[in-house]
GROMACS .gro file of C-alpha atoms in nm:
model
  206
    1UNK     CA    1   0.000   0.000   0.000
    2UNK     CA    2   0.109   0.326  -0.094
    3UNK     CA    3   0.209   0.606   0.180
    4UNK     CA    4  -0.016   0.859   0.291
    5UNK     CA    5   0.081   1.213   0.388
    6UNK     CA    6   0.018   1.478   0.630
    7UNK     CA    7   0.097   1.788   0.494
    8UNK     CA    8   0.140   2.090   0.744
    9UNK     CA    9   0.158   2.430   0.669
   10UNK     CA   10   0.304   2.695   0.913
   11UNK     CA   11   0.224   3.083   0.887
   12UNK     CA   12   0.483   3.209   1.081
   13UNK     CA   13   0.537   3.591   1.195
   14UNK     CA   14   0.728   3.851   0.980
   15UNK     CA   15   1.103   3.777   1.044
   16UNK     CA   16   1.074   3.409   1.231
   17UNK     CA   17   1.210   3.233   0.922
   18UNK     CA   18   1.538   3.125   0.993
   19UNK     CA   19   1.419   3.095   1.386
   20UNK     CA   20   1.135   2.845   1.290
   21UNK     CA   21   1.386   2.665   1.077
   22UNK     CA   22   1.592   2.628   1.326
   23UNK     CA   23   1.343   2.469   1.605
   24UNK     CA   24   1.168   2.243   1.299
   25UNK     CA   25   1.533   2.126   1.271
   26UNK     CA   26   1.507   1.977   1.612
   27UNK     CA   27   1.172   1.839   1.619
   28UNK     CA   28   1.114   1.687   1.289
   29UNK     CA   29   1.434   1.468   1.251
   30UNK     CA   30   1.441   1.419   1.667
   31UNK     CA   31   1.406   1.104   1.853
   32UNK     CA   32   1.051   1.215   1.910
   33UNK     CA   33   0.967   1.291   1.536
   34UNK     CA   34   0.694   1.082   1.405
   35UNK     CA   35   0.592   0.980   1.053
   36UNK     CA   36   0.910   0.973   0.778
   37UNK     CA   37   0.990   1.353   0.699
   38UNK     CA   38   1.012   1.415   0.315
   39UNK     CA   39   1.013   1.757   0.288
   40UNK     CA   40   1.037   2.081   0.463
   41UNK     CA   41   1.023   2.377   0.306
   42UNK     CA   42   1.016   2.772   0.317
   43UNK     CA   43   0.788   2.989   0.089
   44UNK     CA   44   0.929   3.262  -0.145
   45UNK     CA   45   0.691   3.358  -0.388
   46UNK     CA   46   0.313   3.375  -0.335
   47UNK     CA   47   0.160   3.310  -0.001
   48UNK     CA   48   0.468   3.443   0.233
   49UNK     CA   49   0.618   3.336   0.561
   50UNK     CA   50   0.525   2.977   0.548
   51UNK     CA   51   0.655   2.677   0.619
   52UNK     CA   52   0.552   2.283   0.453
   53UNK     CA   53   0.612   1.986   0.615
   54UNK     CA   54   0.504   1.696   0.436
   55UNK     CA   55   0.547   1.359   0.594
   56UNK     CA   56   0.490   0.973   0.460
   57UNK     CA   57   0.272   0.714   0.722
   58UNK     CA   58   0.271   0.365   0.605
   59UNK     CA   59  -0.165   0.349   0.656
   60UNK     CA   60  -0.488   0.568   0.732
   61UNK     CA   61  -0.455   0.439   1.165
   62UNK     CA   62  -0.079   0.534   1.230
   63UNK     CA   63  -0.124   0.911   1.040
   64UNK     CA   64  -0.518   0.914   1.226
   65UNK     CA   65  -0.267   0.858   1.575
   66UNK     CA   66  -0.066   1.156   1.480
   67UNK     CA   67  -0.343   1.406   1.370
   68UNK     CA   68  -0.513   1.319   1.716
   69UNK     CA   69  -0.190   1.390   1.862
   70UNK     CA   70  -0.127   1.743   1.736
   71UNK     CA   71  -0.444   1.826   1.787
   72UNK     CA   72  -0.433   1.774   2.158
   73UNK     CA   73  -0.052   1.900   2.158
   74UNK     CA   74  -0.006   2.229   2.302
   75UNK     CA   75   0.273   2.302   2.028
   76UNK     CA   76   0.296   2.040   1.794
   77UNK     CA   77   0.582   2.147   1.624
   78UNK     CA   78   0.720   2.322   1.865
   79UNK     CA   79   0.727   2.676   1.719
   80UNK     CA   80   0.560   2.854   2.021
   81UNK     CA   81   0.477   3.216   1.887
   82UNK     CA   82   0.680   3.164   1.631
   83UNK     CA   83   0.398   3.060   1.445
   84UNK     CA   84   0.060   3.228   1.350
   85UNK     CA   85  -0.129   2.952   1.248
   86UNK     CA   86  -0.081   2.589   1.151
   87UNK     CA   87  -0.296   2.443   0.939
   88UNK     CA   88  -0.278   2.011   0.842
   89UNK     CA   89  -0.446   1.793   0.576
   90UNK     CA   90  -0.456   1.439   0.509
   91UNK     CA   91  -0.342   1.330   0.065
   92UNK     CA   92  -0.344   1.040  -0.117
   93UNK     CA   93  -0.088   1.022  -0.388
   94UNK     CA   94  -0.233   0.925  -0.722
   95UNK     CA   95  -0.145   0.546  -0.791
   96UNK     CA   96   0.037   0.598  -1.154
   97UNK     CA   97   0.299   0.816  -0.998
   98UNK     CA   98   0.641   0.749  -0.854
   99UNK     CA   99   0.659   0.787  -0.439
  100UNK     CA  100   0.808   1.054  -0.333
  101UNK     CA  101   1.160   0.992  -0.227
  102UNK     CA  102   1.456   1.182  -0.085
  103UNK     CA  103   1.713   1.325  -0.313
  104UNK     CA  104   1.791   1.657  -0.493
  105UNK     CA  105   1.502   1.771  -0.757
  106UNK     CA  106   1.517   2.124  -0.705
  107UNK     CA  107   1.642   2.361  -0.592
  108UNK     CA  108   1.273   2.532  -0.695
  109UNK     CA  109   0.987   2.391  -0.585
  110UNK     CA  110   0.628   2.470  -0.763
  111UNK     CA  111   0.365   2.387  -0.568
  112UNK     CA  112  -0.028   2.399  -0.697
  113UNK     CA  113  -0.372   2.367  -0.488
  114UNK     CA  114  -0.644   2.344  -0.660
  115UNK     CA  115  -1.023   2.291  -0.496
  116UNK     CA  116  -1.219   2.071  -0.713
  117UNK     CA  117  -1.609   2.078  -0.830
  118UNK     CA  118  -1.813   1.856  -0.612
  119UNK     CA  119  -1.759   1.527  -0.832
  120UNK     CA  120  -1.467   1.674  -1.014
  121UNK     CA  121  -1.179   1.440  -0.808
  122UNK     CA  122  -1.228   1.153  -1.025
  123UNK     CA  123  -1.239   1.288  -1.406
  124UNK     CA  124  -0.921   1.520  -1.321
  125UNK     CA  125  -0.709   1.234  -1.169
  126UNK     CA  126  -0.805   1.019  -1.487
  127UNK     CA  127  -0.737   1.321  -1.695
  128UNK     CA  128  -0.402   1.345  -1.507
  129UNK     CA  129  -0.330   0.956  -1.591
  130UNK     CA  130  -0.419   1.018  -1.953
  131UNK     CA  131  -0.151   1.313  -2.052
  132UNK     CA  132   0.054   1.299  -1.780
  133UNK     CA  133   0.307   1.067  -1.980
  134UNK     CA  134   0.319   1.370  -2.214
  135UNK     CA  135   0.442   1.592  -1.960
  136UNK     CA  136   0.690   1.408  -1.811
  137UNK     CA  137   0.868   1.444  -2.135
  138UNK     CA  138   0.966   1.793  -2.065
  139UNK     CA  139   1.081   1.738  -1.658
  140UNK     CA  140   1.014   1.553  -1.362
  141UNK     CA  141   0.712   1.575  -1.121
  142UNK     CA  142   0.796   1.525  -0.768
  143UNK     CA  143   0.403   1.421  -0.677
  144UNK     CA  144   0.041   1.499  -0.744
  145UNK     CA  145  -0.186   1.428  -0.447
  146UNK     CA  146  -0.565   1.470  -0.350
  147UNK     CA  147  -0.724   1.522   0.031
  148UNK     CA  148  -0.870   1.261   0.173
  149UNK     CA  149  -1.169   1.461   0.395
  150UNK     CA  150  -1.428   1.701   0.319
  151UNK     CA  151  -1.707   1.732   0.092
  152UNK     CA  152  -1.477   1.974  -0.124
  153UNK     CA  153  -1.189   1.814  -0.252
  154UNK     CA  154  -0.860   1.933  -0.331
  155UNK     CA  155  -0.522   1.820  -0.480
  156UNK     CA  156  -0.174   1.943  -0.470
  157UNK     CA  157   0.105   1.882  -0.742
  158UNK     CA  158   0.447   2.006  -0.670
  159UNK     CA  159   0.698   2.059  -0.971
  160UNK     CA  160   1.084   2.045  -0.870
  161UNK     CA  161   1.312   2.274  -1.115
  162UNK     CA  162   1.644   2.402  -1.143
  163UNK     CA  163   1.578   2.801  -1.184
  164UNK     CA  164   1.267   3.006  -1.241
  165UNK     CA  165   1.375   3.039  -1.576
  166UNK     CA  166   1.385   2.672  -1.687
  167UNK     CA  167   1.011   2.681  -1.488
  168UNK     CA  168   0.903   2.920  -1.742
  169UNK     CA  169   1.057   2.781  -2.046
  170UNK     CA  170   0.928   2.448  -1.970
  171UNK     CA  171   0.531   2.580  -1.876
  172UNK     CA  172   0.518   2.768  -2.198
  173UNK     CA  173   0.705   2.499  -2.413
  174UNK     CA  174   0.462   2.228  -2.228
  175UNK     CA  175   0.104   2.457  -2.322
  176UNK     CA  176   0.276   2.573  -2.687
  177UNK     CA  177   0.292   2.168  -2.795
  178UNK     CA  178  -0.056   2.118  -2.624
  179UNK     CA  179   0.071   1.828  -2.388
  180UNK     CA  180  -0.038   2.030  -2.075
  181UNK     CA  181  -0.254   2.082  -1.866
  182UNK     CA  182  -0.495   1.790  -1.968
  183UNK     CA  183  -0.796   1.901  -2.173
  184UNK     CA  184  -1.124   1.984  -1.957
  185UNK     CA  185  -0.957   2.093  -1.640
  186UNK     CA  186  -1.072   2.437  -1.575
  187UNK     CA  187  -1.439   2.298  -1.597
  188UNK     CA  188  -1.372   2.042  -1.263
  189UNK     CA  189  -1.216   2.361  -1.056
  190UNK     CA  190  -1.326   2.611  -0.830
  191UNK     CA  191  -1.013   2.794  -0.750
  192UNK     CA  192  -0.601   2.733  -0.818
  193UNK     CA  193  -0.351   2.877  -0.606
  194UNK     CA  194   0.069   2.850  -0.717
  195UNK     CA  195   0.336   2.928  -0.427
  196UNK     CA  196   0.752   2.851  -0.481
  197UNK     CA  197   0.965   2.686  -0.206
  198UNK     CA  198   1.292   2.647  -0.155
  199UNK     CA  199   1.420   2.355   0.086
  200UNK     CA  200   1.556   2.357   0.455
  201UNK     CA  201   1.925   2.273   0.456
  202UNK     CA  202   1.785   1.934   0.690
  203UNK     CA  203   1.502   1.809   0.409
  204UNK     CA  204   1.522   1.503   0.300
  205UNK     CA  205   1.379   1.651  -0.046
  206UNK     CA  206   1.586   1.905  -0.187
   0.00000   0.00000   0.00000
């Protein structure tokens, strides 16, 4: 069975970056740390002063465990007022892609929400499995991923690249030969959202 991921997003104050950092540092790769940590990350365009953690569980009862555990933790990452607001979600990874692995991908990170249509889940992952092969041509994915609660769903791709500039050159390249995005999209989606990351010096996805 594949892994499952909890991915946590930080908003932490103006200024707390490298501070945060720092004290995720500790706790994530800690004696304590729970779950395998795949990435943490740092926001740099879009959305600003925020921090991603994602981390693998091996089923749906040990990543239930740790959501009941931050949720009763007083600081779950131990960012005290470092932190504004912390906000978690439960993804799936969709089947026909590689796991997510540790290794160097980057140093850019594109990462993409989208919240679907009620309904609209299923025809954009099979869209995704139709034309993805298309895409692939032109560079790696790291993951593509949907949320596995709510009557709204969302999913998250993330796009690892060397420089902006090779992000733009491959986007326009990818829409001027019509292998991306998959035809019929826009009509499943309610909103899209597009922030760049950069990785901690400690994540095991760089």
């Amino acid at each position: 069975m594949a892994e499952i991921f909890d991915v946590s997003i930080a908003t932490l104050r103006p200024g707390a970056n490298a501070g945060a950092l720092k004290r995720l540092a500790e706790t994530l790769t800690g004696q304590a740390a729970r779950g395998r940590l795949l990435a943490c990350w740092y926001s740099d365009i879009g959305a600003l002063n925020q921090v991603m953690i994602v981390r693998g569980f091996a089923n749906e009862a040990a990543l239930a465990e740790e959501r009941k555990a931050m949720v009763l933790a007083a600081d779950a990452f131990g960012l005290g007022d470092m932190a504004v607001t912390l906000a978690s979600d439960c993804y799936a990874p969709f089947d026909f892609l590689p796991p997510m692995q540790p290794g160097k991908f980057g140093p850019v990170f594109e990462v993409r929400t989208y919240l679907c249509k009620p309904g609209g889940l299923a025809g954009t992952i099979e869209a995704w499995r139709q034309h993805i092969p298309g895409r692939l041509k032109l560079s790696p994915i790291l993951t593509s991923m949907y949320t596995l609660g709510g009557p709204t769903p969302r999913f998250m791709h993330v796009w690892p690249y060397p420089d902006m500039n090779t992000r733009q050159k491959i986007r326009a390249d990818a829409v001027s030969a019509g292998v991306w995005p998959p035809p019929g999209g826009a009509v499943r989606l309610l909103t899209q959202h597009s922030d760049i990351y950069f990785a901690a010096p400690f994540s095991p996805i760089q």
